[in-house]
Amino acid sequence: MSRPIVEIDCIGCSSESWEPQTAPHPWHSRAHGGAVHSINCGSDQLHCRFECLSLSAFSIQMEKRNRLLSDLADRFVVTSPDQTARVAIDGIDGAGKTTFADELGSLIATKGRPVIRASVDGFHNPKAVRYRRGRHSPEGVFEDSYNYSALKQYLMDPLSPGGSRRYRRAIFDHVTDDIVPANDLEAPPSSILLIDGMFLHRPELLTCWDASIFLRTDFTVSVARCASRDGLSPDPAAPSNRRYVEGQRLYLRSCQPEAKATIVIDYNDLATPSIVT
């Protein structure tokens, strides 16, 4: 009897035989000749990375991913235990930061420590600021995308040692290009802030973190992930990608995030991430 075959697909898979279900995991899958094994993809997509992968091999790969996440959760749950621990999840666009942070946060919460989830995307600058150097400027992506003063004022400073613990998770909606109504929250004692986003190892943010992760991803991989998510070209050299790719290269060259991160993870393969340093 042959082993069942699994095909792993992104959310946008158009196969008529795909029957999505719900389960606590970041991806969708379908099984042919056996039960459907479905997992919730969130914002990251696999582009059919595991086409025709046996269930046993898939399980082994998932064990590696889950073990890495569990080890990280064990490490961070004891970080700065008497105050809010501030942990950054950095990486280029399409690296998989949000889903990674969500999974890590869920594991930390099961170990008994409250988790605050936030994203630097809640602190965008208005469009007029983001594009003031021109709509094709890589420097504009690197220098003007985010309001770091507001990020510190409303999120990082209140959660710093001696801070008020009254914070906001977001102040601006870049989709509507409008201010988010004020929603002040109070951090539980000894909570952990997990914030994901690009450019989190800029000099003005380095003192904000008690620990940080950089997800290392090649542009050929990350841009392909963005292409499925956003409907853009998967080619990093495509004109439509130039502004964003070159802006992120400016960051990598000038800020050297891998040299500053507490942990660097090779995240080119979503199923088998590995700690580099």
PDB file of C-alpha atoms in Angstrom:
ATOM      1  CA  MET A   1       0.000   0.000   0.000  1.00  0.00           C
ATOM      2  CA  SER A   2       1.481   3.320  -1.035  1.00  0.00           C
ATOM      3  CA  ARG A   3       1.897   6.120   1.460  1.00  0.00           C
ATOM      4  CA  PRO A   4      -0.531   9.044   1.205  1.00  0.00           C
ATOM      5  CA  ILE A   5       0.730  12.040  -0.712  1.00  0.00           C
ATOM      6  CA  VAL A   6       0.449  15.617   0.524  1.00  0.00           C
ATOM      7  CA  GLU A   7       0.604  18.748  -1.573  1.00  0.00           C
ATOM      8  CA  ILE A   8       1.187  21.982   0.290  1.00  0.00           C
ATOM      9  CA  ASP A   9      -0.431  24.994  -1.288  1.00  0.00           C
ATOM     10  CA  CYS A  10      -0.688  28.694  -0.712  1.00  0.00           C
ATOM     11  CA  ILE A  11      -4.007  30.357   0.079  1.00  0.00           C
ATOM     12  CA  GLY A  12      -4.437  31.334  -3.539  1.00  0.00           C
ATOM     13  CA  CYS A  13      -4.228  27.771  -4.904  1.00  0.00           C
ATOM     14  CA  SER A  14      -6.934  27.371  -7.558  1.00  0.00           C
ATOM     15  CA  SER A  15      -7.190  23.584  -7.435  1.00  0.00           C
ATOM     16  CA  GLU A  16     -10.805  22.462  -7.451  1.00  0.00           C
ATOM     17  CA  SER A  17      -9.931  19.515  -5.195  1.00  0.00           C
ATOM     18  CA  TRP A  18      -8.660  21.690  -2.345  1.00  0.00           C
ATOM     19  CA  GLU A  19     -10.931  21.453   0.705  1.00  0.00           C
ATOM     20  CA  PRO A  20      -9.719  23.942   3.331  1.00  0.00           C
ATOM     21  CA  GLN A  21     -10.356  23.079   6.961  1.00  0.00           C
ATOM     22  CA  THR A  22      -9.274  24.766  10.171  1.00  0.00           C
ATOM     23  CA  ALA A  23      -6.471  23.767  12.532  1.00  0.00           C
ATOM     24  CA  PRO A  24      -3.849  25.699  14.537  1.00  0.00           C
ATOM     25  CA  HIS A  25      -1.003  25.868  12.060  1.00  0.00           C
ATOM     26  CA  PRO A  26       0.347  28.420   9.588  1.00  0.00           C
ATOM     27  CA  TRP A  27      -0.197  26.611   6.292  1.00  0.00           C
ATOM     28  CA  HIS A  28      -2.845  24.829   4.229  1.00  0.00           C
ATOM     29  CA  SER A  29      -2.374  21.337   2.826  1.00  0.00           C
ATOM     30  CA  ARG A  30      -4.386  18.783   0.922  1.00  0.00           C
ATOM     31  CA  ALA A  31      -4.048  14.997   0.815  1.00  0.00           C
ATOM     32  CA  HIS A  32      -4.913  12.825  -2.160  1.00  0.00           C
ATOM     33  CA  GLY A  33      -5.924   9.249  -1.478  1.00  0.00           C
ATOM     34  CA  GLY A  34      -6.391   9.936   2.209  1.00  0.00           C
ATOM     35  CA  ALA A  35      -7.822  12.355   4.736  1.00  0.00           C
ATOM     36  CA  VAL A  36      -7.532  16.070   4.146  1.00  0.00           C
ATOM     37  CA  HIS A  37      -4.904  17.651   6.390  1.00  0.00           C
ATOM     38  CA  SER A  38      -5.585  21.367   6.550  1.00  0.00           C
ATOM     39  CA  ILE A  39      -3.720  24.103   8.324  1.00  0.00           C
ATOM     40  CA  ASN A  40      -4.377  27.804   8.524  1.00  0.00           C
ATOM     41  CA  CYS A  41      -1.881  29.739   6.450  1.00  0.00           C
ATOM     42  CA  GLY A  42      -2.166  33.213   7.957  1.00  0.00           C
ATOM     43  CA  SER A  43      -0.248  35.768   5.899  1.00  0.00           C
ATOM     44  CA  ASP A  44       2.620  33.615   4.602  1.00  0.00           C
ATOM     45  CA  GLN A  45       2.339  31.260   1.662  1.00  0.00           C
ATOM     46  CA  LEU A  46       4.330  28.268   0.509  1.00  0.00           C
ATOM     47  CA  HIS A  47       3.935  28.334  -3.281  1.00  0.00           C
ATOM     48  CA  CYS A  48       3.423  24.573  -3.366  1.00  0.00           C
ATOM     49  CA  ARG A  49       6.889  24.132  -1.828  1.00  0.00           C
ATOM     50  CA  PHE A  50       6.157  20.581  -0.695  1.00  0.00           C
ATOM     51  CA  GLU A  51       4.529  19.164  -3.824  1.00  0.00           C
ATOM     52  CA  CYS A  52       4.228  15.385  -3.517  1.00  0.00           C
ATOM     53  CA  LEU A  53       5.757  15.150  -0.078  1.00  0.00           C
ATOM     54  CA  SER A  54       5.000  12.066   1.983  1.00  0.00           C
ATOM     55  CA  LEU A  55       3.081  12.579   5.188  1.00  0.00           C
ATOM     56  CA  SER A  56       5.926  11.105   7.221  1.00  0.00           C
ATOM     57  CA  ALA A  57       8.494  13.471   5.684  1.00  0.00           C
ATOM     58  CA  PHE A  58       6.148  16.406   6.202  1.00  0.00           C
ATOM     59  CA  SER A  59       5.698  15.444   9.853  1.00  0.00           C
ATOM     60  CA  ILE A  60       9.463  15.296  10.358  1.00  0.00           C
ATOM     61  CA  GLN A  61       9.901  18.752   8.856  1.00  0.00           C
ATOM     62  CA  MET A  62       7.120  20.183  10.990  1.00  0.00           C
ATOM     63  CA  GLU A  63       8.729  18.671  14.076  1.00  0.00           C
ATOM     64  CA  LYS A  64      11.915  20.622  13.293  1.00  0.00           C
ATOM     65  CA  ARG A  65      10.005  23.876  12.964  1.00  0.00           C
ATOM     66  CA  ASN A  66       7.966  23.286  16.090  1.00  0.00           C
ATOM     67  CA  ARG A  67      11.062  22.330  18.079  1.00  0.00           C
ATOM     68  CA  LEU A  68      12.844  25.549  17.083  1.00  0.00           C
ATOM     69  CA  LEU A  69       9.832  27.660  18.037  1.00  0.00           C
ATOM     70  CA  SER A  70       9.463  25.820  21.336  1.00  0.00           C
ATOM     71  CA  ASP A  71      13.148  26.347  22.160  1.00  0.00           C
ATOM     72  CA  LEU A  72      12.796  30.065  21.437  1.00  0.00           C
ATOM     73  CA  ALA A  73       9.688  30.274  23.610  1.00  0.00           C
ATOM     74  CA  ASP A  74      11.590  28.626  26.480  1.00  0.00           C
ATOM     75  CA  ARG A  75      14.359  31.165  26.053  1.00  0.00           C
ATOM     76  CA  PHE A  76      12.184  34.266  25.909  1.00  0.00           C
ATOM     77  CA  VAL A  77       9.770  33.288  28.670  1.00  0.00           C
ATOM     78  CA  VAL A  78      12.590  33.895  31.177  1.00  0.00           C
ATOM     79  CA  THR A  79      13.850  37.117  29.543  1.00  0.00           C
ATOM     80  CA  SER A  80      13.550  40.140  31.872  1.00  0.00           C
ATOM     81  CA  PRO A  81      11.014  38.308  34.081  1.00  0.00           C
ATOM     82  CA  ASP A  82      10.359  41.252  36.427  1.00  0.00           C
ATOM     83  CA  GLN A  83       9.360  43.692  33.686  1.00  0.00           C
ATOM     84  CA  THR A  84       7.983  43.805  30.155  1.00  0.00           C
ATOM     85  CA  ALA A  85      10.435  42.031  27.859  1.00  0.00           C
ATOM     86  CA  ARG A  86      10.646  43.695  24.433  1.00  0.00           C
ATOM     87  CA  VAL A  87      11.506  41.337  21.586  1.00  0.00           C
ATOM     88  CA  ALA A  88      11.874  42.419  17.943  1.00  0.00           C
ATOM     89  CA  ILE A  89      11.229  40.113  14.972  1.00  0.00           C
ATOM     90  CA  ASP A  90      13.072  41.736  12.060  1.00  0.00           C
ATOM     91  CA  GLY A  91      13.487  40.740   8.425  1.00  0.00           C
ATOM     92  CA  ILE A  92      12.943  41.921   4.885  1.00  0.00           C
ATOM     93  CA  ASP A  93       9.474  42.180   3.375  1.00  0.00           C
ATOM     94  CA  GLY A  94       8.067  38.710   2.737  1.00  0.00           C
ATOM     95  CA  ALA A  95      10.385  36.982   5.189  1.00  0.00           C
ATOM     96  CA  GLY A  96       7.466  35.630   7.222  1.00  0.00           C
ATOM     97  CA  LYS A  97       7.846  37.825  10.295  1.00  0.00           C
ATOM     98  CA  THR A  98       4.185  38.162  11.253  1.00  0.00           C
ATOM     99  CA  THR A  99       3.302  34.475  11.188  1.00  0.00           C
ATOM    100  CA  PHE A 100       6.561  33.608  12.956  1.00  0.00           C
ATOM    101  CA  ALA A 101       5.839  36.133  15.712  1.00  0.00           C
ATOM    102  CA  ASP A 102       2.235  34.941  16.035  1.00  0.00           C
ATOM    103  CA  GLU A 103       3.328  31.322  16.464  1.00  0.00           C
ATOM    104  CA  LEU A 104       6.072  32.227  18.911  1.00  0.00           C
ATOM    105  CA  GLY A 105       3.671  34.377  20.901  1.00  0.00           C
ATOM    106  CA  SER A 106       1.142  31.565  21.147  1.00  0.00           C
ATOM    107  CA  LEU A 107       3.797  29.226  22.529  1.00  0.00           C
ATOM    108  CA  ILE A 108       5.038  31.778  25.060  1.00  0.00           C
ATOM    109  CA  ALA A 109       1.472  32.363  26.242  1.00  0.00           C
ATOM    110  CA  THR A 110       0.983  28.638  26.880  1.00  0.00           C
ATOM    111  CA  LYS A 111       3.998  28.801  29.206  1.00  0.00           C
ATOM    112  CA  GLY A 112       2.184  31.308  31.396  1.00  0.00           C
ATOM    113  CA  ARG A 113       3.589  34.683  30.407  1.00  0.00           C
ATOM    114  CA  PRO A 114       1.273  37.353  28.916  1.00  0.00           C
ATOM    115  CA  VAL A 115       2.111  38.330  25.328  1.00  0.00           C
ATOM    116  CA  ILE A 116       1.544  41.668  23.592  1.00  0.00           C
ATOM    117  CA  ARG A 117       1.637  41.483  19.791  1.00  0.00           C
ATOM    118  CA  ALA A 118       2.332  44.549  17.693  1.00  0.00           C
ATOM    119  CA  SER A 119       3.748  45.451  14.294  1.00  0.00           C
ATOM    120  CA  VAL A 120       5.722  48.423  13.085  1.00  0.00           C
ATOM    121  CA  ASP A 121       3.117  48.578  10.310  1.00  0.00           C
ATOM    122  CA  GLY A 122       0.852  50.290  12.835  1.00  0.00           C
ATOM    123  CA  PHE A 123       3.296  53.204  12.852  1.00  0.00           C
ATOM    124  CA  HIS A 124       3.560  54.092   9.175  1.00  0.00           C
ATOM    125  CA  ASN A 125       4.063  57.663   8.113  1.00  0.00           C
ATOM    126  CA  PRO A 126       1.330  59.297   6.011  1.00  0.00           C
ATOM    127  CA  LYS A 127       1.605  58.760   2.267  1.00  0.00           C
ATOM    128  CA  ALA A 128       2.771  62.341   1.737  1.00  0.00           C
ATOM    129  CA  VAL A 129       5.801  61.616   3.924  1.00  0.00           C
ATOM    130  CA  ARG A 130       6.458  58.119   2.572  1.00  0.00           C
ATOM    131  CA  TYR A 131       6.628  59.370  -1.015  1.00  0.00           C
ATOM    132  CA  ARG A 132       8.192  62.783  -0.500  1.00  0.00           C
ATOM    133  CA  ARG A 133      11.400  61.627  -2.238  1.00  0.00           C
ATOM    134  CA  GLY A 134       9.386  60.318  -5.185  1.00  0.00           C
ATOM    135  CA  ARG A 135       7.333  57.182  -5.762  1.00  0.00           C
ATOM    136  CA  HIS A 136      10.357  55.225  -7.004  1.00  0.00           C
ATOM    137  CA  SER A 137      12.908  56.204  -4.359  1.00  0.00           C
ATOM    138  CA  PRO A 138      14.613  53.356  -2.438  1.00  0.00           C
ATOM    139  CA  GLU A 139      15.818  55.943   0.070  1.00  0.00           C
ATOM    140  CA  GLY A 140      12.189  56.820   0.718  1.00  0.00           C
ATOM    141  CA  VAL A 141      11.420  53.214   1.665  1.00  0.00           C
ATOM    142  CA  PHE A 142      14.309  53.054   4.109  1.00  0.00           C
ATOM    143  CA  GLU A 143      14.126  56.543   5.589  1.00  0.00           C
ATOM    144  CA  ASP A 144      10.473  57.573   5.390  1.00  0.00           C
ATOM    145  CA  SER A 145       8.265  54.493   5.769  1.00  0.00           C
ATOM    146  CA  TYR A 146       7.790  54.605   9.543  1.00  0.00           C
ATOM    147  CA  ASN A 147       7.271  57.128  12.318  1.00  0.00           C
ATOM    148  CA  TYR A 148       9.881  55.999  14.820  1.00  0.00           C
ATOM    149  CA  SER A 149       9.248  58.884  17.203  1.00  0.00           C
ATOM    150  CA  ALA A 150       5.619  57.796  17.530  1.00  0.00           C
ATOM    151  CA  LEU A 151       6.650  54.146  17.862  1.00  0.00           C
ATOM    152  CA  LYS A 152       8.786  55.069  20.842  1.00  0.00           C
ATOM    153  CA  GLN A 153       6.279  57.489  22.365  1.00  0.00           C
ATOM    154  CA  TYR A 154       3.215  55.257  22.229  1.00  0.00           C
ATOM    155  CA  LEU A 155       4.620  51.722  22.410  1.00  0.00           C
ATOM    156  CA  MET A 156       8.256  51.342  23.344  1.00  0.00           C
ATOM    157  CA  ASP A 157       8.668  53.996  26.060  1.00  0.00           C
ATOM    158  CA  PRO A 158       5.564  52.962  28.045  1.00  0.00           C
ATOM    159  CA  LEU A 159       6.777  49.351  27.995  1.00  0.00           C
ATOM    160  CA  SER A 160      10.352  50.243  28.937  1.00  0.00           C
ATOM    161  CA  PRO A 161      11.658  49.841  32.510  1.00  0.00           C
ATOM    162  CA  GLY A 162       9.953  52.489  34.618  1.00  0.00           C
ATOM    163  CA  GLY A 163       7.360  53.164  31.918  1.00  0.00           C
ATOM    164  CA  SER A 164       3.657  53.683  32.515  1.00  0.00           C
ATOM    165  CA  ARG A 165       2.635  50.373  30.849  1.00  0.00           C
ATOM    166  CA  ARG A 166      -0.136  52.349  29.081  1.00  0.00           C
ATOM    167  CA  TYR A 167       0.525  51.780  25.393  1.00  0.00           C
ATOM    168  CA  ARG A 168      -0.986  51.829  21.908  1.00  0.00           C
ATOM    169  CA  ARG A 169      -0.498  49.041  19.380  1.00  0.00           C
ATOM    170  CA  ALA A 170      -1.060  51.333  16.385  1.00  0.00           C
ATOM    171  CA  ILE A 171      -1.557  54.999  15.568  1.00  0.00           C
ATOM    172  CA  PHE A 172      -1.861  55.049  11.759  1.00  0.00           C
ATOM    173  CA  ASP A 173      -3.581  52.993   9.056  1.00  0.00           C
ATOM    174  CA  HIS A 174      -1.471  53.103   5.903  1.00  0.00           C
ATOM    175  CA  VAL A 175      -4.277  51.559   3.825  1.00  0.00           C
ATOM    176  CA  THR A 176      -6.731  54.382   4.542  1.00  0.00           C
ATOM    177  CA  ASP A 177      -3.895  56.885   5.054  1.00  0.00           C
ATOM    178  CA  ASP A 178      -5.541  58.058   8.233  1.00  0.00           C
ATOM    179  CA  ILE A 179      -4.955  58.213  11.976  1.00  0.00           C
ATOM    180  CA  VAL A 180      -6.186  55.278  14.042  1.00  0.00           C
ATOM    181  CA  PRO A 181      -8.542  56.317  16.877  1.00  0.00           C
ATOM    182  CA  ALA A 182      -6.723  56.330  20.204  1.00  0.00           C
ATOM    183  CA  ASN A 183      -6.994  53.037  22.062  1.00  0.00           C
ATOM    184  CA  ASP A 184      -4.846  52.998  25.174  1.00  0.00           C
ATOM    185  CA  LEU A 185      -4.160  49.574  26.668  1.00  0.00           C
ATOM    186  CA  GLU A 186      -2.440  48.520  29.873  1.00  0.00           C
ATOM    187  CA  ALA A 187       0.279  45.898  29.740  1.00  0.00           C
ATOM    188  CA  PRO A 188      -0.043  43.074  32.265  1.00  0.00           C
ATOM    189  CA  PRO A 189       2.870  42.805  34.704  1.00  0.00           C
ATOM    190  CA  SER A 190       5.825  40.792  33.363  1.00  0.00           C
ATOM    191  CA  SER A 191       4.388  40.623  29.844  1.00  0.00           C
ATOM    192  CA  ILE A 192       6.383  40.073  26.657  1.00  0.00           C
ATOM    193  CA  LEU A 193       6.097  42.411  23.682  1.00  0.00           C
ATOM    194  CA  LEU A 194       6.666  40.695  20.347  1.00  0.00           C
ATOM    195  CA  ILE A 195       6.856  43.310  17.606  1.00  0.00           C
ATOM    196  CA  ASP A 196       7.475  42.368  13.983  1.00  0.00           C
ATOM    197  CA  GLY A 197       8.515  44.579  11.107  1.00  0.00           C
ATOM    198  CA  MET A 198      11.238  45.794   8.807  1.00  0.00           C
ATOM    199  CA  PHE A 199      14.165  47.989   9.815  1.00  0.00           C
ATOM    200  CA  LEU A 200      13.982  47.150  13.527  1.00  0.00           C
ATOM    201  CA  HIS A 201      17.765  47.236  13.935  1.00  0.00           C
ATOM    202  CA  ARG A 202      18.095  50.868  12.925  1.00  0.00           C
ATOM    203  CA  PRO A 203      20.383  52.790  15.320  1.00  0.00           C
ATOM    204  CA  GLU A 204      17.516  54.746  16.892  1.00  0.00           C
ATOM    205  CA  LEU A 205      15.756  51.515  17.901  1.00  0.00           C
ATOM    206  CA  LEU A 206      18.616  49.387  19.212  1.00  0.00           C
ATOM    207  CA  THR A 207      18.145  50.397  22.844  1.00  0.00           C
ATOM    208  CA  CYS A 208      14.462  49.416  22.671  1.00  0.00           C
ATOM    209  CA  TRP A 209      15.070  45.667  22.598  1.00  0.00           C
ATOM    210  CA  ASP A 210      15.797  43.203  25.356  1.00  0.00           C
ATOM    211  CA  ALA A 211      16.262  40.601  22.610  1.00  0.00           C
ATOM    212  CA  SER A 212      15.820  40.466  18.859  1.00  0.00           C
ATOM    213  CA  ILE A 213      15.533  37.995  15.999  1.00  0.00           C
ATOM    214  CA  PHE A 214      16.499  38.560  12.390  1.00  0.00           C
ATOM    215  CA  LEU A 215      14.916  36.205   9.860  1.00  0.00           C
ATOM    216  CA  ARG A 216      17.463  35.749   7.081  1.00  0.00           C
ATOM    217  CA  THR A 217      15.730  35.327   3.716  1.00  0.00           C
ATOM    218  CA  ASP A 218      17.062  35.640   0.172  1.00  0.00           C
ATOM    219  CA  PHE A 219      15.320  38.236  -1.997  1.00  0.00           C
ATOM    220  CA  THR A 220      14.506  35.560  -4.565  1.00  0.00           C
ATOM    221  CA  VAL A 221      12.514  33.800  -1.849  1.00  0.00           C
ATOM    222  CA  SER A 222      10.964  36.794  -0.093  1.00  0.00           C
ATOM    223  CA  VAL A 223       9.864  38.573  -3.270  1.00  0.00           C
ATOM    224  CA  ALA A 224       8.245  35.380  -4.533  1.00  0.00           C
ATOM    225  CA  ARG A 225       6.297  35.172  -1.264  1.00  0.00           C
ATOM    226  CA  CYS A 226       5.224  38.791  -1.651  1.00  0.00           C
ATOM    227  CA  ALA A 227       4.186  38.101  -5.240  1.00  0.00           C
ATOM    228  CA  SER A 228       1.650  35.512  -4.152  1.00  0.00           C
ATOM    229  CA  ARG A 229       0.472  37.703  -1.289  1.00  0.00           C
ATOM    230  CA  ASP A 230       0.251  41.004  -3.171  1.00  0.00           C
ATOM    231  CA  GLY A 231      -0.053  39.984  -6.828  1.00  0.00           C
ATOM    232  CA  LEU A 232       3.283  41.509  -7.880  1.00  0.00           C
ATOM    233  CA  SER A 233       6.152  40.158  -9.978  1.00  0.00           C
ATOM    234  CA  PRO A 234       8.196  37.395  -8.283  1.00  0.00           C
ATOM    235  CA  ASP A 235      11.396  38.762  -9.863  1.00  0.00           C
ATOM    236  CA  PRO A 236      13.453  40.915  -7.447  1.00  0.00           C
ATOM    237  CA  ALA A 237      14.875  42.792 -10.455  1.00  0.00           C
ATOM    238  CA  ALA A 238      11.460  43.713 -11.873  1.00  0.00           C
ATOM    239  CA  PRO A 239      10.861  47.488 -12.081  1.00  0.00           C
ATOM    240  CA  SER A 240       7.816  47.154  -9.818  1.00  0.00           C
ATOM    241  CA  ASN A 241      10.037  45.701  -7.070  1.00  0.00           C
ATOM    242  CA  ARG A 242      13.072  47.931  -7.441  1.00  0.00           C
ATOM    243  CA  ARG A 243      12.031  50.611  -4.929  1.00  0.00           C
ATOM    244  CA  TYR A 244      11.342  48.133  -2.150  1.00  0.00           C
ATOM    245  CA  VAL A 245      14.200  45.709  -2.788  1.00  0.00           C
ATOM    246  CA  GLU A 246      16.814  48.443  -3.093  1.00  0.00           C
ATOM    247  CA  GLY A 247      15.422  50.240  -0.043  1.00  0.00           C
ATOM    248  CA  GLN A 248      15.840  47.087   2.003  1.00  0.00           C
ATOM    249  CA  ARG A 249      19.339  46.560   0.630  1.00  0.00           C
ATOM    250  CA  LEU A 250      20.176  50.036   1.900  1.00  0.00           C
ATOM    251  CA  TYR A 251      19.077  48.880   5.341  1.00  0.00           C
ATOM    252  CA  LEU A 252      21.064  45.646   5.194  1.00  0.00           C
ATOM    253  CA  ARG A 253      24.227  47.485   4.137  1.00  0.00           C
ATOM    254  CA  SER A 254      24.006  50.454   6.472  1.00  0.00           C
ATOM    255  CA  CYS A 255      22.591  48.835   9.616  1.00  0.00           C
ATOM    256  CA  GLN A 256      24.007  45.286   9.453  1.00  0.00           C
ATOM    257  CA  PRO A 257      21.022  43.771  11.308  1.00  0.00           C
ATOM    258  CA  GLU A 258      22.500  40.275  11.442  1.00  0.00           C
ATOM    259  CA  ALA A 259      25.460  41.596  13.421  1.00  0.00           C
ATOM    260  CA  LYS A 260      23.135  43.302  15.903  1.00  0.00           C
ATOM    261  CA  ALA A 261      20.396  40.687  16.356  1.00  0.00           C
ATOM    262  CA  THR A 262      20.437  38.410  19.377  1.00  0.00           C
ATOM    263  CA  ILE A 263      19.461  35.478  17.150  1.00  0.00           C
ATOM    264  CA  VAL A 264      19.717  35.052  13.370  1.00  0.00           C
ATOM    265  CA  ILE A 265      17.506  32.402  11.773  1.00  0.00           C
ATOM    266  CA  ASP A 266      17.782  31.080   8.230  1.00  0.00           C
ATOM    267  CA  TYR A 267      14.162  31.303   7.114  1.00  0.00           C
ATOM    268  CA  ASN A 268      14.402  30.498   3.423  1.00  0.00           C
ATOM    269  CA  ASP A 269      12.527  27.251   4.042  1.00  0.00           C
ATOM    270  CA  LEU A 270       9.444  27.898   6.153  1.00  0.00           C
ATOM    271  CA  ALA A 271       9.237  24.289   7.319  1.00  0.00           C
ATOM    272  CA  THR A 272      12.851  23.880   8.398  1.00  0.00           C
ATOM    273  CA  PRO A 273      14.162  27.155   9.838  1.00  0.00           C
ATOM    274  CA  SER A 274      17.543  26.944  11.523  1.00  0.00           C
ATOM    275  CA  ILE A 275      19.429  29.149  13.950  1.00  0.00           C
ATOM    276  CA  VAL A 276      22.555  30.603  12.345  1.00  0.00           C
ATOM    277  CA  THR A 277      23.842  32.581  15.325  1.00  0.00           C
TER     278      THR A 277
END
